PDB file of C-alpha atoms in Angstrom:
ATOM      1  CA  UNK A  98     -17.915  14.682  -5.987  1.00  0.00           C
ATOM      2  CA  UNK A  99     -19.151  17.614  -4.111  1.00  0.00           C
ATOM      3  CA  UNK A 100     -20.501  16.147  -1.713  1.00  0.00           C
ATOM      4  CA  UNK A 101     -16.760  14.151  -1.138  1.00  0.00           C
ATOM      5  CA  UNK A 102     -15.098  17.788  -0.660  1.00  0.00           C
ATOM      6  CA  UNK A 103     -17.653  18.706   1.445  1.00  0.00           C
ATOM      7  CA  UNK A 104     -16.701  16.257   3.831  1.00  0.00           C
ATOM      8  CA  UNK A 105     -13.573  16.299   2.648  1.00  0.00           C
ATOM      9  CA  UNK A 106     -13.208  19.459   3.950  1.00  0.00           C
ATOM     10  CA  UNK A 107     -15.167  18.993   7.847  1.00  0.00           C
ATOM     11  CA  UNK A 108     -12.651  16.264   7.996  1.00  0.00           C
ATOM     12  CA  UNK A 109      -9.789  18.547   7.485  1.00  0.00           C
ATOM     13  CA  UNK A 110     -10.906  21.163   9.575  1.00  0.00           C
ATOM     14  CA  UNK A 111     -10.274  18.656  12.633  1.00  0.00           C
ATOM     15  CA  UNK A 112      -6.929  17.554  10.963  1.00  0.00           C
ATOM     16  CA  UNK A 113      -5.585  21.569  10.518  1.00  0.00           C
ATOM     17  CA  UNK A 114      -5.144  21.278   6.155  1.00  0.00           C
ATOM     18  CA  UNK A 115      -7.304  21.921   2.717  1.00  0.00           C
ATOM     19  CA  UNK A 116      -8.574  19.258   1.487  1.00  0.00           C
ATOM     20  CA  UNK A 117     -10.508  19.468  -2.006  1.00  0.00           C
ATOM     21  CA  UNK A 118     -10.866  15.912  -3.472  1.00  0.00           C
ATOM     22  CA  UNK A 119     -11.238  12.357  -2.137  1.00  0.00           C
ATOM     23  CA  UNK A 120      -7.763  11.488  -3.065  1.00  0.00           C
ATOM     24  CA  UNK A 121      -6.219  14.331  -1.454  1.00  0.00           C
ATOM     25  CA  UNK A 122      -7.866  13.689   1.546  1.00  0.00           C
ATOM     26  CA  UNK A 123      -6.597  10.306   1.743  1.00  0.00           C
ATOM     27  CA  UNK A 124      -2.716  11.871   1.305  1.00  0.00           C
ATOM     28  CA  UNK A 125      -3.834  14.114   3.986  1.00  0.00           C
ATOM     29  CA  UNK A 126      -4.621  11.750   6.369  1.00  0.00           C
ATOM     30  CA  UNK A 127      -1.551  10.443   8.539  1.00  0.00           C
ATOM     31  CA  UNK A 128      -0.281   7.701   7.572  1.00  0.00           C
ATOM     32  CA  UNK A 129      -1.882   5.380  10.522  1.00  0.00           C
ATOM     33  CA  UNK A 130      -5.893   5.966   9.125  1.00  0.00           C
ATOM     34  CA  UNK A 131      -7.596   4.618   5.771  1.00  0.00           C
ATOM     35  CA  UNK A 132     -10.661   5.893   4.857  1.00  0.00           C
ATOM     36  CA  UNK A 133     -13.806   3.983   3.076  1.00  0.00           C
ATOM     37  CA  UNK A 134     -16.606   5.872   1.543  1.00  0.00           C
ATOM     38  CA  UNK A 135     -20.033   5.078   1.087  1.00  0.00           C
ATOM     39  CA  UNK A 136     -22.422   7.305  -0.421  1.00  0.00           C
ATOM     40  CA  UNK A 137     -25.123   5.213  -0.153  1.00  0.00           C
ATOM     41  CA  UNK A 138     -28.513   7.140   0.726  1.00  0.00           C
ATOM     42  CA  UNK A 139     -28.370   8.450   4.307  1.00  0.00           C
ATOM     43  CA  UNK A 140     -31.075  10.525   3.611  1.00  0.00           C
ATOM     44  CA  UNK A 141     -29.408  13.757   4.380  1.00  0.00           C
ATOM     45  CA  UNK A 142     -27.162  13.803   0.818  1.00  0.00           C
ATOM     46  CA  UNK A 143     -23.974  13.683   2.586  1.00  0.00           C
ATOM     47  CA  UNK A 144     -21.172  11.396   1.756  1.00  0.00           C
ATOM     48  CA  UNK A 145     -20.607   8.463   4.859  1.00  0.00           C
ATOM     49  CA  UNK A 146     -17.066   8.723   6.028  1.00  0.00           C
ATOM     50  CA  UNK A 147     -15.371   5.726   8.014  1.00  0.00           C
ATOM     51  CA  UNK A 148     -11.655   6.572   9.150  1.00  0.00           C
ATOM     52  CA  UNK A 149      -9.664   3.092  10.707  1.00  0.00           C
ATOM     53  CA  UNK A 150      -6.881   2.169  11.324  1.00  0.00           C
ATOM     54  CA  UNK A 151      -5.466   0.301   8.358  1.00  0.00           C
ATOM     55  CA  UNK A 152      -4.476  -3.439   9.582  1.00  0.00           C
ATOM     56  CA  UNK A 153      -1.771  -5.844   9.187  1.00  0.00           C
ATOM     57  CA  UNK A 154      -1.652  -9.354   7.488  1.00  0.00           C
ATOM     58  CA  UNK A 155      -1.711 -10.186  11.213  1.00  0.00           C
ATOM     59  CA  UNK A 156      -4.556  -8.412  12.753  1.00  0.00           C
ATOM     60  CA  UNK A 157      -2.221  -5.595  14.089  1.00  0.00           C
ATOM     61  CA  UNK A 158      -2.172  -1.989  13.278  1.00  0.00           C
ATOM     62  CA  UNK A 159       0.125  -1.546  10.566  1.00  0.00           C
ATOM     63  CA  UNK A 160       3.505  -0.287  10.562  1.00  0.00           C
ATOM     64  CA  UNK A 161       5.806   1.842   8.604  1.00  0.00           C
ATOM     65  CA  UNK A 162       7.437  -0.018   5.874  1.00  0.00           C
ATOM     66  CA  UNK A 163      10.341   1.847   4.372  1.00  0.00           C
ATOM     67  CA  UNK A 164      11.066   6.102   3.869  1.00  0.00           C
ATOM     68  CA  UNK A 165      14.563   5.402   2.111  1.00  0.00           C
ATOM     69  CA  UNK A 166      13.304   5.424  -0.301  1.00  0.00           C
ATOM     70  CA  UNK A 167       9.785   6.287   0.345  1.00  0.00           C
ATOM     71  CA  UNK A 168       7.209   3.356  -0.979  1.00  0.00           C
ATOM     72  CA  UNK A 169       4.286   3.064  -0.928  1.00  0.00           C
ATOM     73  CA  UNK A 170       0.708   3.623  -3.254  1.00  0.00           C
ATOM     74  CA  UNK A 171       0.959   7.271  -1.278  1.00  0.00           C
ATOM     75  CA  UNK A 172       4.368   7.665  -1.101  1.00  0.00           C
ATOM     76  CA  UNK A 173       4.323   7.785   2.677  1.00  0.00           C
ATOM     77  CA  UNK A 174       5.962   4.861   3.694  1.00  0.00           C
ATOM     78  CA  UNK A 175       3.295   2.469   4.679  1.00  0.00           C
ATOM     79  CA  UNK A 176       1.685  -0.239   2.336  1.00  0.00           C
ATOM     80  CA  UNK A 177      -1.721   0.955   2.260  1.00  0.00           C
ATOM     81  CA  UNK A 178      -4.073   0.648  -0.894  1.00  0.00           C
ATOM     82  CA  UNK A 179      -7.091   1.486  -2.064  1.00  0.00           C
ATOM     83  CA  UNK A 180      -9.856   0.487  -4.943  1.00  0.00           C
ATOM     84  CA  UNK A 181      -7.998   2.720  -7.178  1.00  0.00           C
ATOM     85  CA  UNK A 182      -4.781   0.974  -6.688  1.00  0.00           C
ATOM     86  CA  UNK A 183      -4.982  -1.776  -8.860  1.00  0.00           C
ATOM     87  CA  UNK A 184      -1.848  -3.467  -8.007  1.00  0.00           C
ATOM     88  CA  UNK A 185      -2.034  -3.396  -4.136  1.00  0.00           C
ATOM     89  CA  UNK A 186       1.067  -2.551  -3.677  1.00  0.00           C
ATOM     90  CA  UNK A 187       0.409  -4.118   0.046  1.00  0.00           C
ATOM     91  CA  UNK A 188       3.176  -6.568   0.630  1.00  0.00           C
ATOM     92  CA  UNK A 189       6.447  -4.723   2.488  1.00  0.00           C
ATOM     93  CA  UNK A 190       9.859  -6.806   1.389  1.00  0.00           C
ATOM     94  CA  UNK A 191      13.306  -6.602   1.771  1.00  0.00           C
ATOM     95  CA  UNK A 192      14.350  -7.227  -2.664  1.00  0.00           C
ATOM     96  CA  UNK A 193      16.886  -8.970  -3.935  1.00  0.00           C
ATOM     97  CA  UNK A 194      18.818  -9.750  -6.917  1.00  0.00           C
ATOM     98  CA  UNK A 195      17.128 -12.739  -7.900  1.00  0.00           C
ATOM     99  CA  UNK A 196      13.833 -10.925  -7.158  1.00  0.00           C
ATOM    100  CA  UNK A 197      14.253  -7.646  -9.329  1.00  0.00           C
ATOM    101  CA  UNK A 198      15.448  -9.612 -12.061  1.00  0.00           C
ATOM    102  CA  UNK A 199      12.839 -11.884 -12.313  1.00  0.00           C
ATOM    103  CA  UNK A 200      10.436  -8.592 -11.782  1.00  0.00           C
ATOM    104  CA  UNK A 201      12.531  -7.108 -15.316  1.00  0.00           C
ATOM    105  CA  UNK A 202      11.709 -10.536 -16.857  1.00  0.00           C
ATOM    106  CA  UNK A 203       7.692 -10.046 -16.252  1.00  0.00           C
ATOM    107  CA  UNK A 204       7.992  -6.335 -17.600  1.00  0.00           C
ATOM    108  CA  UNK A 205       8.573  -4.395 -14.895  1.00  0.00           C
ATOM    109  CA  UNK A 206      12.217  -3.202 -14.026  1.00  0.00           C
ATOM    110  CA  UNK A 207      12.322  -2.337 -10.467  1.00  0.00           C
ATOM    111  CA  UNK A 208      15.886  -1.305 -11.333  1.00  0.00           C
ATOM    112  CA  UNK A 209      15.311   1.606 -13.431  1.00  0.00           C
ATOM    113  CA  UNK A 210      14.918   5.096 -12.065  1.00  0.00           C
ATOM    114  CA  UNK A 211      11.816   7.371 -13.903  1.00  0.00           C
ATOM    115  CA  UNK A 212      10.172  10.305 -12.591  1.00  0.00           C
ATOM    116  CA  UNK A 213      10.359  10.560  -8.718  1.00  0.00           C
ATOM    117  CA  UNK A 214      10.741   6.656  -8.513  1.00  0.00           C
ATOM    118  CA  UNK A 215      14.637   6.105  -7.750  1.00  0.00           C
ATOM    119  CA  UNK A 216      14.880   2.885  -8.782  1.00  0.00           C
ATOM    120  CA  UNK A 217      15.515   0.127  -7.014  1.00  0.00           C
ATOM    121  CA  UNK A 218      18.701  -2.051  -5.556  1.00  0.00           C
ATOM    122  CA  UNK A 219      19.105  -5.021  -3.442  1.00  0.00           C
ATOM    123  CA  UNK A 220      18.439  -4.487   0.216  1.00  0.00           C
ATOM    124  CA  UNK A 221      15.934  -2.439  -0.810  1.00  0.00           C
ATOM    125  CA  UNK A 222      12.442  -2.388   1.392  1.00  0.00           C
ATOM    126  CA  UNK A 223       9.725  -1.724  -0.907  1.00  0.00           C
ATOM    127  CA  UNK A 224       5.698  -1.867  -1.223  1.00  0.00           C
ATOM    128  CA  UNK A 225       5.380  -4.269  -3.923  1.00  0.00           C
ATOM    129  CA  UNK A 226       2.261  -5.602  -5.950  1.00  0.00           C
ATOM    130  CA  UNK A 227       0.639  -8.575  -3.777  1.00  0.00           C
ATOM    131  CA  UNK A 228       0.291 -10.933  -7.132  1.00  0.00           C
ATOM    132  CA  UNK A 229       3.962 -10.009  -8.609  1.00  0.00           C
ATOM    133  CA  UNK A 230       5.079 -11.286  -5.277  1.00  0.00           C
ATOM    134  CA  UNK A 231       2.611 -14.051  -5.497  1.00  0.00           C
ATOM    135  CA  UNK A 232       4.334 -14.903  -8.894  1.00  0.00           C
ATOM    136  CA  UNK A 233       7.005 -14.744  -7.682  1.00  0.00           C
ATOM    137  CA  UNK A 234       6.810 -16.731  -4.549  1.00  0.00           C
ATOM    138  CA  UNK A 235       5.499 -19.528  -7.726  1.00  0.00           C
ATOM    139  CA  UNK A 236       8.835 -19.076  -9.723  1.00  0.00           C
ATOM    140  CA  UNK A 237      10.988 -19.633  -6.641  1.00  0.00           C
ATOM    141  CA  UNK A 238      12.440 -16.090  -6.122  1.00  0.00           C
ATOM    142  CA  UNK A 239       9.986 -14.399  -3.971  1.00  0.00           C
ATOM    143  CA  UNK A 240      11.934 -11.977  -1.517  1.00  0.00           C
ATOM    144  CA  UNK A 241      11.315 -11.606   2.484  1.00  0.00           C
ATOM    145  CA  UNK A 242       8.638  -9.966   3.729  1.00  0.00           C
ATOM    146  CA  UNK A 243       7.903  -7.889   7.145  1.00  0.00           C
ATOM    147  CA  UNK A 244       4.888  -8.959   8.415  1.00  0.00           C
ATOM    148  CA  UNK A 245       3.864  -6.262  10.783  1.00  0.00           C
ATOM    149  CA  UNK A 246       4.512  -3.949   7.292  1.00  0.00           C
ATOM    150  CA  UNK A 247       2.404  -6.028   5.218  1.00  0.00           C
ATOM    151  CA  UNK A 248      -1.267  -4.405   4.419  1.00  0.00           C
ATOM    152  CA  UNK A 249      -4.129  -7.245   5.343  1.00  0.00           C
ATOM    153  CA  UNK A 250      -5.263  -6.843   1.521  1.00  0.00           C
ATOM    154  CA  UNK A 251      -2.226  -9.466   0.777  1.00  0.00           C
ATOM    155  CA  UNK A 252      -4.508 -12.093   2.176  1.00  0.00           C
ATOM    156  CA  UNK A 253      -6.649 -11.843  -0.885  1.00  0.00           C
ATOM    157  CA  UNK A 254      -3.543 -13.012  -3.329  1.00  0.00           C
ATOM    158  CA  UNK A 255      -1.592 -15.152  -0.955  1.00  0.00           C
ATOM    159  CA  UNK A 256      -1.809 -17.191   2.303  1.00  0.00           C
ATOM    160  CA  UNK A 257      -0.750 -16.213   5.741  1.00  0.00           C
ATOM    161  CA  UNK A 258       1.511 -19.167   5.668  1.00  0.00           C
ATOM    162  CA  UNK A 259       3.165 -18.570   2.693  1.00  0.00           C
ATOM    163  CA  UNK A 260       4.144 -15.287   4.205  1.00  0.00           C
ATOM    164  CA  UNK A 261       5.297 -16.215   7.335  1.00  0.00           C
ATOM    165  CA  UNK A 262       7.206 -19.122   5.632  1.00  0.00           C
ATOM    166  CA  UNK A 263       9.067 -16.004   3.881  1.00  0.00           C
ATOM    167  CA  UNK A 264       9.289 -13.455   6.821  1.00  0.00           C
ATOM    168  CA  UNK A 265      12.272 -11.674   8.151  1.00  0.00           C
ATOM    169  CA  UNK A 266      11.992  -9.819  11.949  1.00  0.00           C
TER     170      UNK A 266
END
């Protein structure tokens, strides 16, 4: 761990903030870069860094899914994910009805305010959990999705065509 706040903080001497722990430096990042770590041995002790640009379900960089209100794993906006989100919350879509109560009906009620999560209405854009929306695609209900919005990690629950069949512009 010290050796991820040691880069840590080289990294956020370039980006102008303290940074003290891996997952703070990934909030500090903007919201355009993901970062992978590897500390594999590089003979030197230090923790290998890779910041890219995180990717869309369609090869393009990806975009901003929703600030009102703000979704996301990071609560930044954007649908990016890492391995300690362990429901990707990766796919951007526009909810609906039909979707949030079928979400209530699996045990989990979109609809409910708690904590700093507002709670959720129809016409909402949200980051939701790539294999809820999977299951829900399944029962029938799935809601829209922007493409462009939607983390490349959806790939591993869903197909391509499956989301463009339920893609809005």
């Amino acid at each position: 761990m010290a050796a991820i706040a040691s880069a840590g903080r080289r990294i956020a001497s370039v980006l102008g903030t303290r940074v003290l722990t891996h997952r703070s430096l990934l909030r500090a990042l903007p919201a355009r870069f993901s970062v992978t770590t590897a500390a594999g041995p590089s003979g030197n002790g230090h923790v290998e860094m890779e910041v890219a640009a995180p990717r869309n379900v369609l090869g393009g960089e990806l975009k901003c899914c929703c600030t009102a209100p703000v979704t996301g794993y990071y609560r930044d906006g954007f649908c990016r994910t890492d391995e300690s989100d362990h429901g990707r919350h990766v796919v951007c879509a526009q909810v609906t009805a039909q979707f949030l109560e079928y979400s209530a009906s699996r045990g989990n009620d979109l609809r409910r305010p708690g904590g700093s999560f507002p709670g959720l209405k129809p016409g909402d854009k949200w980051c939701l959990c790539a294999s809820r929306w999977k299951e829900a695609l399944d029962a029938g209900c799935a809601p829209q999705v922007f493409l462009e919005c939607t983390h490349s990690k959806a790939l591993e629950f869903v197909t391509l065509e499956s989301l463009q069949a339920n893609a809005t512009a």
